[in-house]
Tab-separated table of C-alpha atoms and ligand atoms in Angstrom:
chain	number	residue	atom	x	y	z
A	1	MET	CA	-1.241	-9.962	10.996
A	2	PHE	CA	2.439	-10.008	11.050
A	3	ASN	CA	4.953	-8.518	13.665
A	4	ILE	CA	7.121	-6.497	11.878
A	5	SER	CA	10.279	-4.158	12.859
A	6	VAL	CA	11.525	-1.533	10.762
A	7	ALA	CA	15.452	-0.382	11.002
A	8	GLY	CA	15.712	3.192	10.594
A	9	THR	CA	12.977	5.801	10.584
A	10	GLY	CA	13.880	8.275	7.978
A	11	TYR	CA	11.667	9.093	4.825
A	12	VAL	CA	11.529	5.322	3.940
A	13	GLY	CA	11.640	3.458	7.071
A	14	LEU	CA	8.993	5.865	9.075
A	15	VAL	CA	6.529	5.968	6.269
A	16	ALA	CA	6.807	2.003	5.415
A	17	GLY	CA	6.382	1.351	9.254
A	18	VAL	CA	3.297	3.657	9.739
A	19	CYS	CA	1.708	2.345	6.625
A	20	PHE	CA	2.218	-1.276	7.517
A	21	ALA	CA	0.660	-0.515	11.075
A	22	GLU	CA	-2.502	1.586	9.138
A	23	MET	CA	-2.691	-2.108	7.251
A	24	GLY	CA	-3.057	-3.815	10.345
A	25	HIS	CA	0.479	-5.241	11.219
A	26	LYS	CA	2.336	-4.833	14.501
A	27	VAL	CA	5.022	-2.593	14.233
A	28	THR	CA	8.336	-1.719	16.128
A	29	CYS	CA	10.301	1.126	14.424
A	30	VAL	CA	14.033	1.128	15.457
A	31	ASP	CA	16.338	4.012	15.255
A	32	ILE	CA	19.617	4.953	16.772
A	33	ASP	CA	18.460	8.662	17.281
A	34	ASN	CA	17.077	8.775	20.607
A	35	THR	CA	16.037	12.224	20.361
A	36	LYS	CA	13.801	10.906	17.046
A	37	VAL	CA	12.406	8.124	18.843
A	38	LYS	CA	11.409	10.382	21.574
A	39	LEU	CA	9.850	12.864	19.367
A	40	MET	CA	8.014	10.007	17.668
A	41	GLN	CA	6.816	8.421	21.041
A	42	SER	CA	5.405	11.891	21.926
A	43	GLY	CA	3.245	11.785	18.477
A	44	VAL	CA	5.678	14.164	16.666
A	45	SER	CA	7.034	13.251	13.150
A	46	PRO	CA	10.888	14.179	12.615
A	47	ILE	CA	10.370	14.582	9.100
A	48	TYR	CA	7.752	16.388	7.059
A	49	GLU	CA	5.684	14.246	4.932
A	50	LYS	CA	1.918	15.188	4.275
A	51	ASN	CA	-0.599	13.068	6.657
A	52	LEU	CA	2.360	11.167	8.265
A	53	GLU	CA	2.031	12.792	11.621
A	54	GLU	CA	-1.875	12.095	11.648
A	55	LEU	CA	-1.288	8.457	10.736
A	56	MET	CA	1.304	8.001	13.284
A	57	GLN	CA	-0.989	9.157	16.045
A	58	LYS	CA	-3.541	7.370	15.054
A	59	ASN	CA	-1.791	4.128	14.953
A	60	TYR	CA	0.173	4.551	18.000
A	61	ALA	CA	-3.256	5.170	19.831
A	62	ALA	CA	-4.366	1.985	18.385
A	63	GLY	CA	-1.267	0.149	19.857
A	64	ARG	CA	-0.285	-0.777	16.264
A	65	ILE	CA	3.100	0.969	16.407
A	66	ASP	CA	5.765	1.729	18.674
A	67	TYR	CA	9.210	3.417	18.409
A	68	THR	CA	12.511	2.390	20.186
A	69	THR	CA	16.159	2.614	20.357
A	70	ASP	CA	16.153	-1.222	21.676
A	71	PHE	CA	17.023	-2.991	18.543
A	72	LYS	CA	17.291	-6.473	20.668
A	73	ALA	CA	14.011	-6.497	21.854
A	74	ALA	CA	12.574	-5.358	18.097
A	75	TYR	CA	14.552	-7.857	16.325
A	76	LYS	CA	14.221	-11.044	18.436
A	77	ALA	CA	10.434	-11.756	17.992
A	78	ALA	CA	10.058	-10.166	14.361
A	79	ASP	CA	8.578	-12.422	11.670
A	80	ALA	CA	10.043	-9.722	9.294
A	81	VAL	CA	12.650	-6.903	9.722
A	82	PHE	CA	12.369	-4.210	6.916
A	83	ILE	CA	15.723	-2.318	6.672
A	84	GLY	CA	15.559	1.543	5.715
A	85	VAL	CA	18.617	2.581	6.885
A	86	GLY	CA	20.453	5.239	4.545
A	87	THR	CA	22.994	4.131	1.941
A	88	PRO	CA	25.056	7.581	1.274
A	89	GLU	CA	27.834	8.207	-1.260
A	90	ASN	CA	31.123	7.340	-0.579
A	91	LYS	CA	33.692	9.906	-1.928
A	92	ASP	CA	34.524	7.697	-5.023
A	93	GLY	CA	30.307	7.153	-5.754
A	94	SER	CA	29.864	3.940	-4.274
A	95	ALA	CA	27.188	3.093	-1.960
A	96	ASN	CA	28.184	3.353	1.830
A	97	LEU	CA	26.792	0.033	3.056
A	98	SER	CA	28.131	0.352	6.588
A	99	PHE	CA	24.795	1.186	8.127
A	100	ILE	CA	22.864	-1.770	6.424
A	101	ALA	CA	25.826	-3.933	7.736
A	102	THR	CA	25.360	-2.667	11.526
A	103	VAL	CA	21.779	-3.710	11.244
A	104	ALA	CA	22.429	-7.029	9.447
A	105	ARG	CA	24.770	-7.924	12.318
A	106	GLN	CA	22.444	-6.607	15.023
A	107	ILE	CA	19.486	-8.811	13.551
A	108	ALA	CA	21.916	-12.005	13.369
A	109	GLU	CA	23.164	-11.693	16.876
A	110	ASN	CA	19.498	-11.071	18.461
A	111	VAL	CA	16.887	-12.866	16.369
A	112	GLU	CA	15.180	-15.732	18.179
A	113	GLN	CA	12.812	-17.123	15.742
A	114	ASP	CA	12.441	-17.910	12.040
A	115	CYS	CA	12.429	-14.353	10.238
A	116	LEU	CA	12.534	-12.570	6.761
A	117	VAL	CA	14.808	-9.572	6.663
A	118	VAL	CA	13.693	-7.377	4.062
A	119	VAL	CA	16.005	-4.732	2.202
A	120	LYS	CA	14.082	-1.579	1.420
A	121	SER	CA	17.060	0.656	1.265
A	122	THR	CA	18.595	1.047	-2.324
A	123	VAL	CA	21.695	-1.201	-2.471
A	124	PRO	CA	23.725	-2.365	-5.564
A	125	VAL	CA	23.184	-5.384	-7.360
A	126	GLY	CA	24.517	-8.254	-5.298
A	127	THR	CA	23.996	-6.735	-1.960
A	128	ASN	CA	21.182	-8.721	-0.675
A	129	ASP	CA	23.362	-11.833	-1.319
A	130	LYS	CA	25.964	-10.359	0.910
A	131	VAL	CA	23.724	-9.407	3.706
A	132	GLU	CA	22.370	-13.014	3.731
A	133	GLN	CA	26.017	-14.469	3.998
A	134	PHE	CA	26.947	-11.812	6.627
A	135	ILE	CA	23.805	-12.716	8.938
A	136	SER	CA	24.237	-16.398	8.580
A	137	ASP	CA	28.196	-15.821	9.608
A	138	PHE	CA	27.263	-13.892	12.643
A	139	LEU	CA	23.959	-15.776	13.338
A	140	VAL	CA	23.721	-16.910	17.145
A	141	ASN	CA	20.474	-18.994	17.532
A	142	ASP	CA	19.311	-21.990	15.218
A	143	VAL	CA	16.631	-20.204	13.244
A	144	ARG	CA	15.939	-19.608	9.556
A	145	VAL	CA	16.672	-16.221	8.236
A	146	GLU	CA	16.600	-15.410	4.904
A	147	VAL	CA	16.955	-11.741	3.063
A	148	ALA	CA	14.585	-10.320	0.353
A	149	SER	CA	14.952	-7.393	-1.722
A	150	ASN	CA	11.939	-4.911	-1.771
A	151	PRO	CA	12.990	-1.603	-3.068
A	152	GLU	CA	11.078	1.498	-2.340
A	153	PHE	CA	9.715	3.761	-5.043
A	154	LEU	CA	8.103	6.456	-2.876
A	155	ALA	CA	8.523	10.194	-4.005
A	156	GLN	CA	9.322	12.797	-1.111
A	157	GLY	CA	6.433	15.211	-0.665
A	158	SER	CA	3.833	12.317	-1.331
A	159	ALA	CA	5.479	9.436	0.503
A	160	VAL	CA	2.452	8.232	2.366
A	161	HIS	CA	-0.028	8.239	-0.564
A	162	ASP	CA	2.863	6.630	-2.653
A	163	THR	CA	3.211	3.605	-0.179
A	164	LEU	CA	-0.545	3.289	0.459
A	165	TYR	CA	-1.117	3.537	-3.237
A	166	ALA	CA	2.046	2.392	-4.753
A	167	LYS	CA	2.190	1.580	-8.671
A	168	ARG	CA	3.690	-1.603	-7.965
A	169	ILE	CA	5.421	-3.577	-4.972
A	170	VAL	CA	8.744	-5.306	-6.253
A	171	ILE	CA	9.977	-8.294	-4.554
A	172	GLY	CA	12.933	-10.065	-5.065
A	173	THR	CA	13.486	-13.273	-3.383
A	174	GLU	CA	15.221	-16.625	-3.638
A	175	SER	CA	12.779	-18.994	-1.921
A	176	GLU	CA	9.067	-19.727	-1.952
A	177	TRP	CA	8.916	-19.414	1.511
A	178	ALA	CA	10.316	-15.800	1.416
A	179	GLU	CA	8.410	-14.720	-1.589
A	180	ASN	CA	4.896	-15.917	0.160
A	181	LEU	CA	5.692	-14.372	3.208
A	182	LEU	CA	6.312	-11.164	1.793
A	183	LYS	CA	3.210	-11.459	-0.592
A	184	ASP	CA	1.255	-12.114	2.854
A	185	ILE	CA	2.631	-8.975	4.461
A	186	TYR	CA	1.760	-6.898	1.492
A	187	LYS	CA	-1.756	-8.629	0.855
A	188	PRO	CA	-3.657	-5.977	2.785
A	189	PHE	CA	-2.326	-3.176	0.528
A	190	ASN	CA	-4.257	-4.863	-2.453
A	191	LEU	CA	-1.584	-3.653	-5.023
A	192	PRO	CA	0.224	-5.185	-8.051
A	193	VAL	CA	3.229	-7.258	-7.163
A	194	VAL	CA	6.343	-7.781	-9.269
A	195	ALA	CA	8.031	-11.037	-8.016
A	196	VAL	CA	11.651	-11.448	-9.170
A	197	ASN	CA	15.036	-12.778	-7.853
A	198	ARG	CA	16.812	-10.854	-5.660
A	199	ARG	CA	19.330	-9.236	-7.991
A	200	SER	CA	16.740	-7.963	-10.416
A	201	ALA	CA	15.007	-6.382	-8.065
A	202	GLU	CA	18.070	-4.436	-6.736
A	203	MET	CA	18.484	-3.482	-10.205
A	204	ILE	CA	14.772	-2.656	-11.046
A	205	LYS	CA	15.305	0.335	-8.516
A	206	TYR	CA	18.391	1.428	-10.095
A	207	ALA	CA	17.284	1.320	-13.406
A	208	SER	CA	13.756	3.023	-12.501
A	209	ASN	CA	15.540	5.914	-10.424
A	210	ASP	CA	18.407	6.460	-12.924
A	211	PHE	CA	16.059	6.319	-16.024
A	212	LEU	CA	14.180	9.492	-14.273
A	213	ALA	CA	17.274	11.220	-13.847
A	214	LEU	CA	18.246	10.428	-17.193
A	215	LYS	CA	15.012	11.911	-18.380
A	216	ILE	CA	15.762	14.968	-16.358
A	217	SER	CA	18.956	15.514	-17.701
A	218	TYR	CA	17.782	14.823	-21.304
A	219	MET	CA	15.303	17.576	-21.056
A	220	ASN	CA	17.599	20.256	-19.438
A	221	ASP	CA	20.177	19.230	-22.494
A	222	ILE	CA	17.609	20.066	-25.216
A	223	ALA	CA	16.484	23.079	-22.937
A	224	ASN	CA	20.217	24.671	-22.967
A	225	LEU	CA	20.302	23.768	-27.027
A	226	CYS	CA	16.706	25.556	-27.078
A	227	GLU	CA	17.934	28.620	-25.963
A	228	LEU	CA	20.915	28.888	-28.334
A	229	VAL	CA	18.495	28.065	-31.401
A	230	GLY	CA	15.539	30.322	-30.198
A	231	ALA	CA	13.409	27.358	-29.387
A	232	ASP	CA	11.181	27.095	-26.431
A	233	ILE	CA	11.428	24.226	-24.112
A	234	GLN	CA	8.053	24.387	-22.401
A	235	ASP	CA	6.441	24.380	-26.114
A	236	VAL	CA	8.607	21.737	-27.030
A	237	ALA	CA	7.962	19.298	-23.926
A	238	GLU	CA	4.096	19.956	-24.706
A	239	GLY	CA	4.370	18.749	-28.177
A	240	MET	CA	6.529	15.628	-26.958
A	241	SER	CA	4.118	14.860	-24.133
A	242	PHE	CA	1.613	13.768	-26.320
A	243	ASP	CA	3.312	10.627	-27.345
A	244	ASP	CA	2.459	7.903	-25.035
A	245	ARG	CA	5.726	6.269	-25.652
A	246	ILE	CA	7.313	9.462	-24.155
A	247	GLY	CA	4.950	10.150	-21.688
A	248	SER	CA	3.986	13.831	-19.895
A	249	LYS	CA	5.816	13.243	-16.521
A	250	PHE	CA	9.195	14.564	-16.197
A	251	LEU	CA	9.473	16.831	-19.172
A	252	ASN	CA	10.167	19.987	-17.086
A	253	ALA	CA	13.415	21.591	-17.686
A	254	GLY	CA	15.148	23.344	-14.749
A	255	ILE	CA	18.068	23.442	-12.666
A	256	GLY	CA	18.868	19.980	-12.117
A	257	TYR	CA	17.744	17.175	-9.967
A	258	GLY	CA	18.656	16.934	-6.341
A	259	GLY	CA	17.636	15.053	-3.416
A	260	SER	CA	18.833	12.219	-1.359
A	261	CYS	CA	18.251	9.403	-4.494
A	262	PHE	CA	19.104	10.466	-7.877
A	263	PRO	CA	22.491	12.150	-7.241
A	264	LYS	CA	23.706	9.094	-5.348
A	265	ASP	CA	21.852	6.380	-7.215
A	266	THR	CA	23.182	7.596	-10.558
A	267	LYS	CA	26.791	7.638	-9.248
A	268	ALA	CA	26.268	4.222	-7.373
A	269	LEU	CA	25.169	2.672	-11.013
A	270	GLU	CA	27.948	4.180	-12.621
A	271	TYR	CA	30.552	2.860	-10.110
A	272	LEU	CA	28.868	-0.869	-10.320
A	273	ALA	CA	29.264	-0.662	-14.033
A	274	THR	CA	33.092	0.394	-13.752
A	275	GLN	CA	33.371	-2.282	-11.328
A	276	ASN	CA	32.272	-4.720	-13.786
A	277	GLY	CA	34.265	-3.336	-16.624
A	278	TYR	CA	31.592	-1.498	-18.456
A	279	ASP	CA	31.125	1.942	-19.376
A	280	LEU	CA	27.752	3.141	-18.570
A	281	LYS	CA	27.569	5.991	-21.112
A	282	THR	CA	24.084	7.263	-20.603
A	283	ILE	CA	24.180	7.762	-16.899
A	284	LYS	CA	27.582	9.380	-17.022
A	285	ALA	CA	26.186	11.858	-19.380
A	286	ALA	CA	23.193	12.173	-17.092
A	287	ILE	CA	25.383	12.946	-14.214
A	288	ASP	CA	27.746	15.499	-16.281
A	289	VAL	CA	24.515	17.566	-17.597
A	290	ASN	CA	23.117	17.845	-14.105
A	291	LYS	CA	26.520	19.144	-12.575
A	292	ASP	CA	26.611	21.945	-14.918
A	293	GLN	CA	22.804	22.669	-14.718
A	294	LYS	CA	22.498	23.381	-10.949
A	295	THR	CA	24.651	26.491	-11.155
A	296	LEU	CA	23.365	27.567	-14.668
A	297	LEU	CA	21.385	30.580	-13.548
A	298	TYR	CA	24.131	31.758	-11.046
A	299	LYS	CA	26.608	31.579	-14.278
A	300	LYS	CA	23.967	33.686	-16.156
A	301	ALA	CA	23.632	36.276	-13.214
A	302	SER	CA	27.494	36.665	-12.892
A	303	LYS	CA	27.779	37.510	-16.728
A	304	ARG	CA	24.848	39.795	-16.491
A	305	LEU	CA	26.118	41.758	-13.349
A	306	ILE	CA	29.359	43.529	-12.711
A	307	THR	CA	29.063	42.270	-9.194
A	308	LEU	CA	26.765	40.412	-6.473
A	309	ASN	CA	28.879	42.170	-3.619
A	310	GLY	CA	26.367	43.946	-1.410
A	311	LEU	CA	23.416	43.470	-3.788
A	312	LYS	CA	20.298	42.354	-1.663
A	313	VAL	CA	19.324	38.914	-3.181
A	314	ALA	CA	16.225	37.196	-2.707
A	315	VAL	CA	16.264	33.401	-2.898
A	316	LEU	CA	12.858	31.576	-3.242
A	317	GLY	CA	13.003	27.952	-2.200
A	318	LEU	CA	15.610	26.086	-0.471
A	319	THR	CA	14.340	22.251	-0.396
A	320	PHE	CA	15.270	20.392	-3.265
A	321	LYS	CA	11.605	19.822	-4.410
A	322	PRO	CA	8.333	21.236	-2.668
A	323	GLY	CA	6.420	19.333	-0.206
A	324	THR	CA	9.460	18.325	1.916
A	325	ASP	CA	11.912	19.490	4.416
A	326	ASP	CA	14.770	17.823	2.883
A	327	LEU	CA	17.565	19.762	1.499
A	328	ARG	CA	19.833	16.923	0.380
A	329	GLU	CA	21.511	17.770	-2.881
A	330	ALA	CA	19.375	20.800	-3.416
A	331	PRO	CA	20.574	23.563	-6.094
A	332	SER	CA	20.333	26.112	-3.336
A	333	LEU	CA	23.183	24.475	-1.394
A	334	GLU	CA	25.067	24.836	-4.496
A	335	ASN	CA	24.074	28.578	-5.170
A	336	VAL	CA	23.845	29.961	-1.877
A	337	PRO	CA	27.725	29.530	-0.896
A	338	LEU	CA	28.734	30.853	-4.442
A	339	LEU	CA	26.553	34.015	-3.925
A	340	LEU	CA	27.889	34.567	-0.324
A	341	GLU	CA	31.268	33.945	-1.481
A	342	GLN	CA	30.528	37.156	-3.718
A	343	GLY	CA	29.290	39.067	-0.845
A	344	ALA	CA	25.423	38.745	-1.467
A	345	ASP	CA	23.085	40.123	1.019
A	346	ILE	CA	20.704	37.247	0.793
A	347	TYR	CA	17.104	37.193	1.887
A	348	ALA	CA	15.791	33.506	1.932
A	349	TYR	CA	12.270	32.038	1.704
A	350	ASP	CA	11.011	28.438	2.190
A	351	PRO	CA	7.923	27.430	3.677
A	352	ILE	CA	9.332	24.478	5.292
A	353	GLY	CA	13.174	24.055	4.823
A	354	ALA	CA	14.465	27.327	6.406
A	355	ASP	CA	15.230	25.849	9.822
A	356	ASN	CA	17.258	22.984	8.150
A	357	PHE	CA	18.607	25.641	5.969
A	358	ALA	CA	19.948	27.507	8.655
A	359	LYS	CA	21.751	24.854	10.663
A	360	VAL	CA	24.299	24.782	7.544
A	361	TYR	CA	24.045	28.616	7.020
A	362	PRO	CA	22.863	30.419	10.195
A	363	GLU	CA	21.161	33.707	10.055
A	364	GLY	CA	23.724	36.523	10.018
A	365	PRO	CA	27.203	36.984	8.250
A	366	ASN	CA	28.350	34.226	6.163
A	367	GLY	CA	32.057	34.486	4.932
A	368	LYS	CA	31.915	37.840	2.777
A	369	GLY	CA	27.955	37.825	2.818
A	370	ASN	CA	24.886	37.707	4.962
A	371	ILE	CA	21.773	35.587	5.020
A	372	THR	CA	18.321	36.546	6.511
A	373	TYR	CA	15.611	34.114	6.823
A	374	VAL	CA	11.936	35.567	6.285
A	375	THR	CA	8.545	34.104	6.526
A	376	ASN	CA	7.272	34.995	3.150
A	377	ALA	CA	8.152	35.543	-0.355
A	378	GLU	CA	7.404	39.258	-0.521
A	379	ALA	CA	9.399	40.012	2.499
A	380	ALA	CA	12.374	38.374	0.498
A	381	LEU	CA	11.782	40.198	-2.382
A	382	GLN	CA	11.362	43.903	-0.975
A	383	ASP	CA	13.950	46.241	-2.412
A	384	ALA	CA	15.914	43.115	-3.879
A	385	ASN	CA	18.322	43.541	-6.435
A	386	VAL	CA	17.983	40.194	-7.791
A	387	CYS	CA	15.650	37.064	-7.251
A	388	PHE	CA	16.648	33.578	-7.638
A	389	ILE	CA	13.777	30.679	-7.781
A	390	PHE	CA	15.293	27.578	-6.902
A	391	THR	CA	11.995	25.763	-5.615
A	392	GLU	CA	8.604	25.193	-7.187
A	393	TRP	CA	6.534	25.845	-3.882
A	394	GLY	CA	2.751	26.860	-4.404
A	395	GLU	CA	3.764	29.639	-2.152
A	396	ILE	CA	6.432	30.793	-4.657
A	397	ARG	CA	4.310	30.092	-7.730
A	398	ALA	CA	1.835	32.409	-6.461
A	399	VAL	CA	3.813	35.129	-6.258
A	400	GLN	CA	2.571	37.269	-9.409
A	401	PRO	CA	4.495	38.979	-12.046
A	402	GLU	CA	3.766	42.425	-10.960
A	403	ALA	CA	4.565	41.723	-7.427
A	404	PHE	CA	8.370	41.340	-8.734
A	405	LYS	CA	8.048	44.618	-10.128
A	406	LEU	CA	6.460	46.251	-7.569
A	407	LEU	CA	8.505	45.093	-4.629
A	408	MET	CA	12.065	44.654	-6.086
A	409	ARG	CA	14.448	47.691	-6.395
A	410	THR	CA	15.362	46.210	-9.802
A	411	PRO	CA	13.006	43.417	-10.917
A	412	LEU	CA	15.831	41.007	-12.374
A	413	VAL	CA	14.789	37.410	-11.941
A	414	TYR	CA	16.343	34.101	-12.368
A	415	ASP	CA	13.824	31.396	-12.556
A	416	GLY	CA	15.153	28.089	-11.997
A	417	ARG	CA	11.955	26.400	-12.322
A	418	ASN	CA	10.190	27.959	-15.259
A	419	LEU	CA	7.329	29.334	-13.025
A	420	HIS	CA	6.169	32.086	-15.100
A	421	GLU	CA	5.467	32.849	-18.663
A	422	VAL	CA	7.924	34.782	-20.080
A	423	GLU	CA	5.726	37.214	-21.791
A	424	GLN	CA	3.554	38.102	-18.811
A	425	MET	CA	7.106	38.823	-17.169
A	426	VAL	CA	7.946	41.005	-19.941
A	427	ASP	CA	4.558	42.599	-19.731
A	428	ALA	CA	5.100	43.322	-15.830
A	429	GLY	CA	8.395	45.108	-16.645
A	430	VAL	CA	10.425	42.033	-15.088
A	431	GLU	CA	13.695	41.086	-16.660
A	432	TYR	CA	13.325	37.661	-16.574
A	433	HIS	CA	15.849	34.610	-17.115
A	434	SER	CA	14.625	31.142	-17.151
A	435	VAL	CA	15.518	27.829	-18.416
A	436	GLY	CA	15.448	26.744	-22.108
A	437	ARG	CA	13.219	29.616	-22.883
A	438	PRO	CA	13.841	33.178	-24.757
A	439	SER	CA	14.788	35.469	-21.782
A	440	ALA	CA	12.628	38.558	-21.472
A	441	LYS	CA	14.492	41.047	-23.059
A	442	ARG	CA	15.906	43.900	-20.777
A	443	VAL	CA	13.200	46.414	-20.899
A	444	SER	CA	14.043	49.821	-21.091
A	445	ARG	CA	12.287	52.204	-18.635
A	446	GLU	CA	10.335	53.905	-21.603
A	447	GLU	CA	9.520	50.376	-22.804
A	448	ALA	CA	8.228	49.072	-19.453
A	449	ARG	CA	6.144	52.231	-19.192
A	450	GLU	CA	4.780	52.267	-22.601
A	451	ARG	CA	3.959	48.393	-21.747
A	452	GLU	CA	2.221	49.282	-18.438
A	453	LEU	CA	0.358	52.179	-20.262
A	454	GLN	CA	-0.756	49.811	-23.303
A	455	SER	CA	-1.688	47.059	-20.542
A	456	SER	CA	-3.679	49.597	-18.318
A	457	LYS	CA	-5.610	50.690	-21.574
A	458	ARG	CA	-6.332	47.069	-22.442
A	459	GLY	CA	-7.417	46.310	-18.780
B	1	NAD	P1	17.088	8.900	5.967
B	1	NAD	O1	18.598	9.624	6.219
B	1	NAD	O2	16.281	9.725	6.002
B	1	NAD	O3	17.120	7.641	7.161
B	1	NAD	C1	17.558	6.716	7.781
B	1	NAD	C2	17.563	6.367	9.121
B	1	NAD	O4	18.364	5.318	9.542
B	1	NAD	C3	18.164	7.734	10.145
B	1	NAD	O5	16.973	8.362	10.974
B	1	NAD	C4	19.048	6.894	10.920
B	1	NAD	O6	19.171	7.672	12.385
B	1	NAD	C5	18.689	5.311	10.716
B	1	NAD	N1	19.844	4.587	11.475
B	1	NAD	C6	20.973	4.502	11.022
B	1	NAD	N2	21.675	3.436	11.396
B	1	NAD	C7	20.823	2.838	12.249
B	1	NAD	C8	20.726	1.474	12.874
B	1	NAD	N3	21.790	0.760	12.865
B	1	NAD	N4	19.576	1.165	13.497
B	1	NAD	C9	18.339	2.065	12.910
B	1	NAD	N5	18.219	2.828	12.585
B	1	NAD	C10	19.290	3.560	12.028
B	1	NAD	O7	16.993	7.937	4.955
B	1	NAD	P2	16.020	7.752	3.699
B	1	NAD	O8	15.822	8.936	2.907
B	1	NAD	O9	14.812	7.122	4.327
B	1	NAD	O10	16.589	6.504	2.705
B	1	NAD	C11	16.875	5.255	3.045
B	1	NAD	C12	16.986	4.375	2.152
B	1	NAD	O11	15.929	4.320	1.277
B	1	NAD	C13	18.232	4.850	1.277
B	1	NAD	O12	18.896	3.641	0.655
B	1	NAD	C14	17.642	5.388	-0.104
B	1	NAD	O13	18.656	5.560	-1.121
B	1	NAD	C15	16.269	4.616	-0.010
B	1	NAD	N6	15.244	5.369	-0.639
B	1	NAD	C16	15.061	6.672	-0.188
B	1	NAD	C17	13.721	7.334	-0.764
B	1	NAD	C18	13.624	8.709	-0.533
B	1	NAD	O14	12.866	9.289	-1.295
B	1	NAD	N7	14.136	9.345	0.407
B	1	NAD	C19	13.166	6.753	-1.792
B	1	NAD	C20	13.464	5.313	-2.143
B	1	NAD	C21	14.530	4.667	-1.450
């Protein structure tokens, strides 16, 4: 059992802290946000992640985890301090390391025993060397402090599971002492460990994330071409997925990646490459494709409709992916302002993310448009002229083709997540546009009636 402190209680820090406690370590989670700390002390998680709150309560009751803003007390007697603070994007695309620097200095000025500082946040290659130097510059007491890299690979929406059953633990160290200590901390997890040097560990994180972003952009690029040449990206993806070298995951075309990681990590790696005089063409392309992809459906709808002004627009899904309340870089954040600017009357539904979205776009008039938050997909669709699907929540996937036809004033659907079969939507009498697949042709009233008649005869 080790005394572990964790700096930052976001998706990475809090989940790591709770999982270390679950494995028997004594954990102190530190955050600068007092409201968050109070919430956590009362057993409530400030973020939504499956099973997180239950494990917080269980380990708090067992005395294995606590939450504080008192970083001095937390860092002075820690065997290891894990840093999980944010590394957001600067305007020029580089990673903002100011939060890391603050924690590094707080550790240096307060640590009173030998301590391993473990950087979990995603940081550009070479940052850990600088953190170690920075700590040694500010170190007050005569103790050994080393820095290790331990990048995090969890996915939001399954963060607790991904941590407890991680595919691998990557540890980057520069001494046997640091390597052994980190291995011992992770021993109870019983997971494969990849031990490398610090710079390689830092690069493994970027190379992994950017590879996934590249895979998404590649499929989206192919999807756009599919539309032009009459192929269907879903069939194409299925055909590709049988090849082990390609794999079956991350082949879904859609309106681009969002979230707190892919967008900033692609830009940060490109920035690092440029700083080193290297042109990282593949990642540049992934970024470009994603930028265009996010508003693809809005552009399609704008071509199809004379105006969006005064139209009732159903928006299904606000978060960047299902299973999370996180909105960072979500396609909804790109599209909703465009719709509002056109004067749309938006009815938005998201199972978890609406409260966070309302902090950015409060209910009521917004610019030329209006936004109303509703508590189910059907309420959003009622009498709508057009529908946009931005997130593949189960609750949104469950809306049947017939429901669009039945509820909407004009069943015109732009699906950014390819949730429905084109044929079924056509059969239901819905005009359906998705990504990389033939659009459901505009169905005339007569044709729709005929289809309904045929399908009721069949049924
Ligand atoms: P987050 O923004 O959700 O949380 C960061 C937390 O750090 C906040 O609660 C903030 O109040 C706190 N903080 C800021 N300064 C602090 C200080 N001096 N002391 C203590 N707490 C402080 O961030 P996140 O999404 O958990 O990401 C953290 C890092 O992990 C980033 O580098 C990110 O790229 C990386 N990462 C994130 C994910 C993910 O899915 N979110 C996955 C892998 C890696």
